[in-house]
PDB file of C-alpha atoms in Angstrom:
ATOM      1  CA  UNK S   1     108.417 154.805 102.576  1.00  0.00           C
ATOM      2  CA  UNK S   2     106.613 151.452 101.365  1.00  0.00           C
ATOM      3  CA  UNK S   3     105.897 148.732 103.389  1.00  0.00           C
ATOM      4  CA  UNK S   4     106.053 145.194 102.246  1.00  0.00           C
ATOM      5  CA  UNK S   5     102.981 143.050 103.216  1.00  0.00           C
ATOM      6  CA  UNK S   6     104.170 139.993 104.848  1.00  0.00           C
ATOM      7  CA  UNK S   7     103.087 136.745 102.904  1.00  0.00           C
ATOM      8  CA  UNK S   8     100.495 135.132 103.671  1.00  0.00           C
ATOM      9  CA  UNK S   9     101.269 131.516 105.703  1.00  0.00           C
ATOM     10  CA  UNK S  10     100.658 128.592 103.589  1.00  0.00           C
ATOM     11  CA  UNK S  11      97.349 126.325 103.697  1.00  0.00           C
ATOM     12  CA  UNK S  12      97.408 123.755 106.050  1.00  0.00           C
ATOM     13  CA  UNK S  13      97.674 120.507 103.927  1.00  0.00           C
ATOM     14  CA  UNK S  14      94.060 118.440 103.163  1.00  0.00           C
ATOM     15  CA  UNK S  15      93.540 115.245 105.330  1.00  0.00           C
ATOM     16  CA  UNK S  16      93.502 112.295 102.917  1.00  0.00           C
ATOM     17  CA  UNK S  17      90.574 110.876 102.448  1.00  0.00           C
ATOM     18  CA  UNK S  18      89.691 108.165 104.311  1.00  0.00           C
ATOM     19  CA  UNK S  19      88.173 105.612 101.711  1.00  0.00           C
ATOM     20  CA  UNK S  20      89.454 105.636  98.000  1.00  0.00           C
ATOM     21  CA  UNK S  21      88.876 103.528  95.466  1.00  0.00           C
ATOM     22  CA  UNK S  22      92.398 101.793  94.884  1.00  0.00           C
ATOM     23  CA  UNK S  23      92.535 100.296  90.844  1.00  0.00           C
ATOM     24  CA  UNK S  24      94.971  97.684  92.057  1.00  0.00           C
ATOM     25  CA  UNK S  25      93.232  96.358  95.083  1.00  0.00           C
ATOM     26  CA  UNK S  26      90.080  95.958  92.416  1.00  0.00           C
ATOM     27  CA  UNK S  27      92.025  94.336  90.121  1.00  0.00           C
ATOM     28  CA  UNK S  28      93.370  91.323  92.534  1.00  0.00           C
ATOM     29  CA  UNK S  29      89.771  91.980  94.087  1.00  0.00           C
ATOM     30  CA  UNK S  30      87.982  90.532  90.709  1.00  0.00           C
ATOM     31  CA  UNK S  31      90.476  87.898  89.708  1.00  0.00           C
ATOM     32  CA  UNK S  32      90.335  86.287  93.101  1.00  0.00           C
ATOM     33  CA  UNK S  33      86.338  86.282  92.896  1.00  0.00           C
ATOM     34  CA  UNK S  34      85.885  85.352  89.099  1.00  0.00           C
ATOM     35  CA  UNK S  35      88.538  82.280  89.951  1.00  0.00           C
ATOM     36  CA  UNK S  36      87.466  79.247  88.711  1.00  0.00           C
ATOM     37  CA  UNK S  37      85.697  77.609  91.035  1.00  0.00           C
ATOM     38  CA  UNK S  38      83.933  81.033  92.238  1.00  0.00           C
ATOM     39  CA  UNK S  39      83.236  81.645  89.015  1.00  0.00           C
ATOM     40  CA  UNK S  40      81.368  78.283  88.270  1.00  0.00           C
ATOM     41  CA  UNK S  41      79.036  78.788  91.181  1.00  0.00           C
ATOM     42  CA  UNK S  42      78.600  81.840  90.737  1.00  0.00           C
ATOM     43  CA  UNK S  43      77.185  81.538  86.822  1.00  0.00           C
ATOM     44  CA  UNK S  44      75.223  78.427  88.391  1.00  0.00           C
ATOM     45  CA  UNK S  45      72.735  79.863  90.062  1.00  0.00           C
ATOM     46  CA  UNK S  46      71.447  82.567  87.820  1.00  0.00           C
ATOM     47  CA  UNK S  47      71.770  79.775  85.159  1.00  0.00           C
ATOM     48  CA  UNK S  48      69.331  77.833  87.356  1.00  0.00           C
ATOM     49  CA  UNK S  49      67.207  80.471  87.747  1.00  0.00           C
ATOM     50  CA  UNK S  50      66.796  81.719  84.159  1.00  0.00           C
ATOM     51  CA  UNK S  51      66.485  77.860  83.415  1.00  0.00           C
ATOM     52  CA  UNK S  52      63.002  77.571  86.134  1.00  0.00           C
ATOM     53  CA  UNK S  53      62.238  80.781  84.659  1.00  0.00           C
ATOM     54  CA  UNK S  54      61.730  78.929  80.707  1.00  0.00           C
ATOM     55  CA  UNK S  55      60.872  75.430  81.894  1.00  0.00           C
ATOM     56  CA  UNK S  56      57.487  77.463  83.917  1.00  0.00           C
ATOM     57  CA  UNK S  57      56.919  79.472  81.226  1.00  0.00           C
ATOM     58  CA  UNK S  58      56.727  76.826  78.789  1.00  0.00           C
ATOM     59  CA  UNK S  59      55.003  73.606  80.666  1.00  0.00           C
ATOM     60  CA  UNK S  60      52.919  75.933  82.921  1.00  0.00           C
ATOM     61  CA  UNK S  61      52.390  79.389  81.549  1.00  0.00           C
ATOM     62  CA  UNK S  62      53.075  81.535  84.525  1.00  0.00           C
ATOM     63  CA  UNK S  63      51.062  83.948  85.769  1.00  0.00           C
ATOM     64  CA  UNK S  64      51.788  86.483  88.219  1.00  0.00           C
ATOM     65  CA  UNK S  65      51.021  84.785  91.620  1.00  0.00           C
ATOM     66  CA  UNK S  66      53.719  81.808  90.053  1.00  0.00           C
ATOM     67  CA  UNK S  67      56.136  85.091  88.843  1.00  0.00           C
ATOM     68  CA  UNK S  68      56.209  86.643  92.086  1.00  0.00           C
ATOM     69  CA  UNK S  69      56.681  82.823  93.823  1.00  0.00           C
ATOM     70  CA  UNK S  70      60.044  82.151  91.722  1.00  0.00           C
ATOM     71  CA  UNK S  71      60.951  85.745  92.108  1.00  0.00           C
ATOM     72  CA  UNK S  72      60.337  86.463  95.439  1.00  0.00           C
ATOM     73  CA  UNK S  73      61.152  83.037  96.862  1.00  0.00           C
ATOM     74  CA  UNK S  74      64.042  81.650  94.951  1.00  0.00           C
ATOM     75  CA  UNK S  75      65.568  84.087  93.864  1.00  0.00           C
ATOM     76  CA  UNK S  76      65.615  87.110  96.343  1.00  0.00           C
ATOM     77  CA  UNK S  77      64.788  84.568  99.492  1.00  0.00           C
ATOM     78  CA  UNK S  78      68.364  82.196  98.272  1.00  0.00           C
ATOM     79  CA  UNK S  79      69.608  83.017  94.875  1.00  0.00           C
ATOM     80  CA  UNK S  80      70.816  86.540  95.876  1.00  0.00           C
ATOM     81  CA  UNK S  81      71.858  85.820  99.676  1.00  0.00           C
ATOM     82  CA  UNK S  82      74.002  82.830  98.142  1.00  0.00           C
ATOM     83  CA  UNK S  83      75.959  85.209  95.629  1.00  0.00           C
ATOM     84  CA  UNK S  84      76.676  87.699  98.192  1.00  0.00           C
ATOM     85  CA  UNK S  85      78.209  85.170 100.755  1.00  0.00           C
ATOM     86  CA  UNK S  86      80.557  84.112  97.585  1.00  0.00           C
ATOM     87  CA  UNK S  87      81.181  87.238  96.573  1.00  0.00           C
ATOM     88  CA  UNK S  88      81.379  89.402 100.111  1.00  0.00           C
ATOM     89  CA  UNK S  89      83.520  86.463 101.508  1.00  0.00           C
ATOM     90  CA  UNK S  90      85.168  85.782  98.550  1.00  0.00           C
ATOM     91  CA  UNK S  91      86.563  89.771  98.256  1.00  0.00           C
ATOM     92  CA  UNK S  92      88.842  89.272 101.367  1.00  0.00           C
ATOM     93  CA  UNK S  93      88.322  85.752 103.159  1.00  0.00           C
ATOM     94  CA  UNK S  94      91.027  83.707 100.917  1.00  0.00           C
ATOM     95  CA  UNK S  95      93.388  86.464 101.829  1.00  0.00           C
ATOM     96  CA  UNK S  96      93.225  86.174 105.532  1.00  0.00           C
ATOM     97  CA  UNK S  97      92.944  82.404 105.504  1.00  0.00           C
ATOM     98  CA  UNK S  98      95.932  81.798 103.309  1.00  0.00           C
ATOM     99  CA  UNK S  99      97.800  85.281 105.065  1.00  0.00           C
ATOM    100  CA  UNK S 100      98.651  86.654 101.585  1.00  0.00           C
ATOM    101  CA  UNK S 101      96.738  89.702 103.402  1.00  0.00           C
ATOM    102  CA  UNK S 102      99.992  90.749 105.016  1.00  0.00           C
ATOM    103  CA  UNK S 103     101.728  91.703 101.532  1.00  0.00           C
ATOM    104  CA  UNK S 104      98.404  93.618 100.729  1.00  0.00           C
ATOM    105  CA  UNK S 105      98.875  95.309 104.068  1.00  0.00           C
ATOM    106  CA  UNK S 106     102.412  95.993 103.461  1.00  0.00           C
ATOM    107  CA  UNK S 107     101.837  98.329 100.884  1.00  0.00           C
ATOM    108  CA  UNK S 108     100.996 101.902 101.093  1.00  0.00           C
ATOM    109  CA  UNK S 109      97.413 102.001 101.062  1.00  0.00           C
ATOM    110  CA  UNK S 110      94.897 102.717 103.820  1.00  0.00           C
ATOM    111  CA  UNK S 111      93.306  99.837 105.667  1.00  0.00           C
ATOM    112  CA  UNK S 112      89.703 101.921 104.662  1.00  0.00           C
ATOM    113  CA  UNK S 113      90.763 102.147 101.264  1.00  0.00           C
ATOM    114  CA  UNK S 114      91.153  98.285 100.810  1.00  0.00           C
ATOM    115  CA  UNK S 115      87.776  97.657 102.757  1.00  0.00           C
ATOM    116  CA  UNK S 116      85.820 100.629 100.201  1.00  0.00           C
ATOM    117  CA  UNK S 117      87.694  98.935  97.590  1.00  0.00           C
ATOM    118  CA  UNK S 118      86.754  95.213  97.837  1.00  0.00           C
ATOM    119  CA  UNK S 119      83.151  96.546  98.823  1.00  0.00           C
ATOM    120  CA  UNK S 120      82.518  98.111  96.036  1.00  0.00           C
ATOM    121  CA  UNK S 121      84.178  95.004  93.953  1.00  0.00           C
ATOM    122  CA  UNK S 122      81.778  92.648  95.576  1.00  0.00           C
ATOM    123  CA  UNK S 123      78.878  95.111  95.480  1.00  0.00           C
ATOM    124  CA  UNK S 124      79.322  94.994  91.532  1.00  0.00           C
ATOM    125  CA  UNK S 125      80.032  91.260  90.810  1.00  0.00           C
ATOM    126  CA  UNK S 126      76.701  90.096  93.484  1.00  0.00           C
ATOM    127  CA  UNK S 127      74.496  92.907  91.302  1.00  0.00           C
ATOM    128  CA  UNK S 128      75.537  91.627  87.912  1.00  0.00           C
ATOM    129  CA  UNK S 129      74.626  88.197  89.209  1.00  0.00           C
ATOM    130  CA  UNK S 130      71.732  88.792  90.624  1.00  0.00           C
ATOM    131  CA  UNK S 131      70.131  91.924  89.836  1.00  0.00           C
ATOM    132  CA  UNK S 132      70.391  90.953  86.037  1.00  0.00           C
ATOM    133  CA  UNK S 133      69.555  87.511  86.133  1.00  0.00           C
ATOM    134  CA  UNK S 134      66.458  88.540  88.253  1.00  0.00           C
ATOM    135  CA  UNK S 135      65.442  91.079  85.270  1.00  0.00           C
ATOM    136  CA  UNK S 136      65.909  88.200  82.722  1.00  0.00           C
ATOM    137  CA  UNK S 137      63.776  86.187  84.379  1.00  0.00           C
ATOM    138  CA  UNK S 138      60.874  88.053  85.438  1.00  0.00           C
ATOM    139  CA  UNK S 139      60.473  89.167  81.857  1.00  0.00           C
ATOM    140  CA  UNK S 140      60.072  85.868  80.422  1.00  0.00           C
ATOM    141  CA  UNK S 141      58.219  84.451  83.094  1.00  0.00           C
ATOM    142  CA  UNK S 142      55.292  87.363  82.655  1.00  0.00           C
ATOM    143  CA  UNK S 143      56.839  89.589  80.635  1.00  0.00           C
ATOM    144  CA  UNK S 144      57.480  92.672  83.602  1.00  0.00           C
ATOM    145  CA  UNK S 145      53.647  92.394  84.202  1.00  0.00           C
ATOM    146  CA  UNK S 146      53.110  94.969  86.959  1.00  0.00           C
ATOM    147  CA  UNK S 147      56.651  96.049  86.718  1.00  0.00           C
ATOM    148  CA  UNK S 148      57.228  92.704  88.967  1.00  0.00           C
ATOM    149  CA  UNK S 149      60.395  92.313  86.874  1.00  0.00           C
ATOM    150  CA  UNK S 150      61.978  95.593  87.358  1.00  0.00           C
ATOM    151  CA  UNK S 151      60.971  95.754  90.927  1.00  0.00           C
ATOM    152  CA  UNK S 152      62.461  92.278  91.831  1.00  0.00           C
ATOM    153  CA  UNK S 153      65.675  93.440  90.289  1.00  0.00           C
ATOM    154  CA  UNK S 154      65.643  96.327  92.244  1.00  0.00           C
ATOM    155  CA  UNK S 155      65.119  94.867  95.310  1.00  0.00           C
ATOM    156  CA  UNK S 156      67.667  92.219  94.286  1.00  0.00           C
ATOM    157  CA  UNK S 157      70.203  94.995  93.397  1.00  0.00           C
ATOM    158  CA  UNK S 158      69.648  97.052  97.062  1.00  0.00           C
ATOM    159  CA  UNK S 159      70.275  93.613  98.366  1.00  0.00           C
ATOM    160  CA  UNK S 160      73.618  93.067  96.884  1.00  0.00           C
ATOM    161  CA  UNK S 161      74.783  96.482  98.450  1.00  0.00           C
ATOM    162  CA  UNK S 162      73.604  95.020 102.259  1.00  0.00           C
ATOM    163  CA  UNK S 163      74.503  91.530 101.752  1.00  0.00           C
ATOM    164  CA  UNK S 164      77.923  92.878 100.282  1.00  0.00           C
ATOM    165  CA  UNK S 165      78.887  95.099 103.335  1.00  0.00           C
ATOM    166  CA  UNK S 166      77.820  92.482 105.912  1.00  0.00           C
ATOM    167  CA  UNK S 167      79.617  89.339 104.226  1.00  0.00           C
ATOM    168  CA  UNK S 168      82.683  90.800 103.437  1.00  0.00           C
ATOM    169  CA  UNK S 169      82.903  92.014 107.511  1.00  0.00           C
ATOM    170  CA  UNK S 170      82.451  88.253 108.341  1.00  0.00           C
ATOM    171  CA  UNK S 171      85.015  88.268 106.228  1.00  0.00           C
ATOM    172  CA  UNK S 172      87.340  89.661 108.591  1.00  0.00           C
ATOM    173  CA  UNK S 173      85.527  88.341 111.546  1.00  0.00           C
ATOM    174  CA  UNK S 174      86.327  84.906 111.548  1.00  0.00           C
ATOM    175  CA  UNK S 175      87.967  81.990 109.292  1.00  0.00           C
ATOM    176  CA  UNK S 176      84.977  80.655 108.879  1.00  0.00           C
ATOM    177  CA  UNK S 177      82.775  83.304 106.912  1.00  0.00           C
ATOM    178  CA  UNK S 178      81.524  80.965 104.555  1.00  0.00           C
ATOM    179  CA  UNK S 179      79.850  79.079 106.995  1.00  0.00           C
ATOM    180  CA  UNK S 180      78.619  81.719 108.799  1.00  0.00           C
ATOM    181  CA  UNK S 181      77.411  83.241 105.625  1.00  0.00           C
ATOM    182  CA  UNK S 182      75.603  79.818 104.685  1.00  0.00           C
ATOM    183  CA  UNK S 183      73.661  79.892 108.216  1.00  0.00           C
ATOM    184  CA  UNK S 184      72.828  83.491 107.972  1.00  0.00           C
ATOM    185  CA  UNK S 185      71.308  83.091 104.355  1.00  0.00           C
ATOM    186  CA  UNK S 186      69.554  79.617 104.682  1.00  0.00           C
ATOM    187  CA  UNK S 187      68.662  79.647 107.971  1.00  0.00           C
ATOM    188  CA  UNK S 188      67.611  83.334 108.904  1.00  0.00           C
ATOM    189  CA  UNK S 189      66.758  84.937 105.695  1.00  0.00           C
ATOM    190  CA  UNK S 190      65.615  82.033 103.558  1.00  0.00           C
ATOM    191  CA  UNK S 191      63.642  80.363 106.820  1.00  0.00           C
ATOM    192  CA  UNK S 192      62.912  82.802 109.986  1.00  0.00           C
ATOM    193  CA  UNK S 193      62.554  85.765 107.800  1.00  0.00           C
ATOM    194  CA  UNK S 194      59.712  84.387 106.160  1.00  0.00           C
ATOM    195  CA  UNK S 195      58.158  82.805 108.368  1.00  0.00           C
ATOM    196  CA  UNK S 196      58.797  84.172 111.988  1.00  0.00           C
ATOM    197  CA  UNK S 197      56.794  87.875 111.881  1.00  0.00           C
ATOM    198  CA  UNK S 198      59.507  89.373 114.587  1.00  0.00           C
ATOM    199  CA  UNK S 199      62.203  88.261 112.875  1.00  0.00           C
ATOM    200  CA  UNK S 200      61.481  89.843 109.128  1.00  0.00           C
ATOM    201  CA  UNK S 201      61.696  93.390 110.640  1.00  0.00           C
ATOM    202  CA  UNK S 202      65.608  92.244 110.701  1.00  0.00           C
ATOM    203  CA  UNK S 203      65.869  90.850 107.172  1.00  0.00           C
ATOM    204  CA  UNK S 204      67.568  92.542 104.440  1.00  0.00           C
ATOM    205  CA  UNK S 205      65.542  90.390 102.189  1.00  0.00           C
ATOM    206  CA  UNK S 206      62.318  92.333 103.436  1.00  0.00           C
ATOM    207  CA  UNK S 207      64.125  95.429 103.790  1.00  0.00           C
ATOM    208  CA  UNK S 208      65.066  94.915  99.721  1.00  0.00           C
ATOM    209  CA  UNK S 209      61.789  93.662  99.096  1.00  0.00           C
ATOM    210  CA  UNK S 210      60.105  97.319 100.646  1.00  0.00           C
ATOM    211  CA  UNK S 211      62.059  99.345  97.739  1.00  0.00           C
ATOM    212  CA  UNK S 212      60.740  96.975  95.045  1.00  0.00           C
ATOM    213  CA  UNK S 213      57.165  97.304  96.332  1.00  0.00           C
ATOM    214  CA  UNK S 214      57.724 101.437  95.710  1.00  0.00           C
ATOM    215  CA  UNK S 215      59.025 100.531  92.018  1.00  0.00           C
ATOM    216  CA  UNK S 216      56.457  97.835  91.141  1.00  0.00           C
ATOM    217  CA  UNK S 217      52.802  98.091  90.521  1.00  0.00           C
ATOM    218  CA  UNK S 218      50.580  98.503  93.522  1.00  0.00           C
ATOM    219  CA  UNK S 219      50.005  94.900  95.510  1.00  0.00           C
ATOM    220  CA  UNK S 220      52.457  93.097  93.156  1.00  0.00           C
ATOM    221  CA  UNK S 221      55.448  93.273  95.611  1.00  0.00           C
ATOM    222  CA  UNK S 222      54.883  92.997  99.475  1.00  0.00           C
ATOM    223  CA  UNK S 223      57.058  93.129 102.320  1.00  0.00           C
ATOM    224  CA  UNK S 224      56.068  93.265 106.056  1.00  0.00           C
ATOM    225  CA  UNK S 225      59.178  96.643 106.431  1.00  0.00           C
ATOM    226  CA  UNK S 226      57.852  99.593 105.695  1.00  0.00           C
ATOM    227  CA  UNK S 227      59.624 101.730 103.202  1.00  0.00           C
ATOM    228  CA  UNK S 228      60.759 104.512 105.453  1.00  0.00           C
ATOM    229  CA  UNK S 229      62.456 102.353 107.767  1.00  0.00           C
ATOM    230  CA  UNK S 230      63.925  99.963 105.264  1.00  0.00           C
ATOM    231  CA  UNK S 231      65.635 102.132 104.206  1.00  0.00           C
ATOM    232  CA  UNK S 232      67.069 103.297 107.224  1.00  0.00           C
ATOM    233  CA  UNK S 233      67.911  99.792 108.070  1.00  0.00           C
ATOM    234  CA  UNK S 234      70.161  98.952 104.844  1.00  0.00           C
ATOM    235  CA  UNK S 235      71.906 102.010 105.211  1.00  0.00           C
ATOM    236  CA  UNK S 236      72.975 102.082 109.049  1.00  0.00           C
ATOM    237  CA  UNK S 237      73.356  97.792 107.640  1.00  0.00           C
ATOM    238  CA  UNK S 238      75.943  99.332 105.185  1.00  0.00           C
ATOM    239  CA  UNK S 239      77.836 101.870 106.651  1.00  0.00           C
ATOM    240  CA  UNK S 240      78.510  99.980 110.326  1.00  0.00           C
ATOM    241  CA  UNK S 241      79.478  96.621 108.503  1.00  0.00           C
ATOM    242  CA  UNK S 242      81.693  98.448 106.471  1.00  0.00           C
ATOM    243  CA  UNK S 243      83.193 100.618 108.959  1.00  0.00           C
ATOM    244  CA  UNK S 244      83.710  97.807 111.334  1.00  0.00           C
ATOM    245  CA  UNK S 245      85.267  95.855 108.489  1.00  0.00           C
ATOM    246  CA  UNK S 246      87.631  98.463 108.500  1.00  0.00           C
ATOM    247  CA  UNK S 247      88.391  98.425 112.259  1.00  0.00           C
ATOM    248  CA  UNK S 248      89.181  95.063 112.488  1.00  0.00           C
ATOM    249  CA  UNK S 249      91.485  94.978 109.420  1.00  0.00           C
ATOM    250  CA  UNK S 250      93.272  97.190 111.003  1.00  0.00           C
ATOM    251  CA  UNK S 251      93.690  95.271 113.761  1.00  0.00           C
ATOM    252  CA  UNK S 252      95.525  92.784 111.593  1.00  0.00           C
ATOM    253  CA  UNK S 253      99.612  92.963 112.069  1.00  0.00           C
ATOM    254  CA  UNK S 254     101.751  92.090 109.029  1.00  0.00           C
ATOM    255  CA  UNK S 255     102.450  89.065 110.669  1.00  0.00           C
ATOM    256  CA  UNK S 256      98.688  87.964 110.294  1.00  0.00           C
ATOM    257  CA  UNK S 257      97.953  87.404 114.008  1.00  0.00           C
ATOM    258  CA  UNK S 258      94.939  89.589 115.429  1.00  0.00           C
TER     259      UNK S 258
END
């Protein structure tokens, strides 16, 4: 007499995962940051820069000490802060301000998945904007000597990611991210990160400027971080800002009050 095995019981289902990229989400992402006036500003500044970059070159020929000034100063110190309080704010600010966020809410799609999303949108658009524009300019201002070009756009591009994550959470912090954004980059990172020792251990501009010191040529990038624990700094920067960022847009009802 045979006996039948009994079938086995089927797999339990796989938990979603909780951050996906979301096409749609990207797509409203980048035509609500490459808007008009967003747009403008943001092709301003690595205009200006690439502009100082020439205009040095050809009244002054720069050397490296002037390269590293304009790189270092100008354009990781303000240029790149700048772009990633337009862009980080820019991914999800409007929304909340003008509550179109509760139709974005309303669909189908995880409050983590609109947070990776819009991250990841803003991470791109602040790296083109900087990170290249940085490149462009070190090379014609001494032509990459000491690898100071790459290593400024590296540091510029490891920026983007930080500043990215922690603008778009003041994004969903308060109304008035811009502002907040502003103080944060001109005050603390373009003023008491430079020039207050204590408080450059907590700027991502240092913490940036520790990876481009690894790429570049030995003593042509410095940063008072040390590499190690710059690197610990811009991911735990990263990951908490973006997790938060997720907790508080879920805290959002589709009637826009908190």
């Amino acid at each position: 007499m045979s006996t039948t095995t009994p079938a086995a019981p089927p797999a339990p289902p796989r938990a979603p995962k909780a951050a996906r990229f979301h096409p749609t989400v990207a797509r409203l992402t980048y035509r609500a940051l490459l808007g008009r006036r967003r747009a403008l500003i943001l092709f301003a500044l690595p205009t200006l820069l690439v502009v100082l970059a020439i205009a040095v070159r050809a009244l002054a020929n720069a050397d490296d000490s002037t390269a590293g000034g304009i790189l270092g100063g100008f354009a990781l110190g303000t240029m790149v802060p700048l772009i990633g309080v337009i862009a980080g704010t820019g991914a999800i600010g409007p929304e909340i301000d003008d509550g179109s966020v509760v139709y974005l809410l309303a669909k189908p799609v995880t409050r983590p998945t609109i947070i990776f999303t819009k991250l990841l949108v803003a991470i791109g658009v602040t790296v083109v904007f900087s990170s290249l524009p940085v490149l462009l300019a070190g090379y014609l201002l001494n032509g990459n000597s000491q690898q100071m070009a790459v290593g400024y756009a590296v540091a510029a591009a490891i920026a983007s990611v930080a500043y990215s994550a922690l603008f778009l959470l003041f994004g969903t912090l308060t109304r008035h991210a811009v502002v907040f954004g502003l103080v944060y980059a001109l005050v603390w990172e373009a003023l008491m990160g430079t020039l207050i020792p204590g408080a450059k251990t907590l700027s991502v501009q240092q913490w940036a400027l520790a990876v481009g010191q690894r790429v570049a040529a030995e003593g042509a990038i410095t940063s008072d971080v040390g590499l190690p624990t710059a690197i610990c700094l811009l991911v735990g920067l990263t990951v908490v800002a973006t997790w938060y960022a997720g907790r508080r847009l879920k805290s959002l009802t589709l009637t826009g009050e908190e």
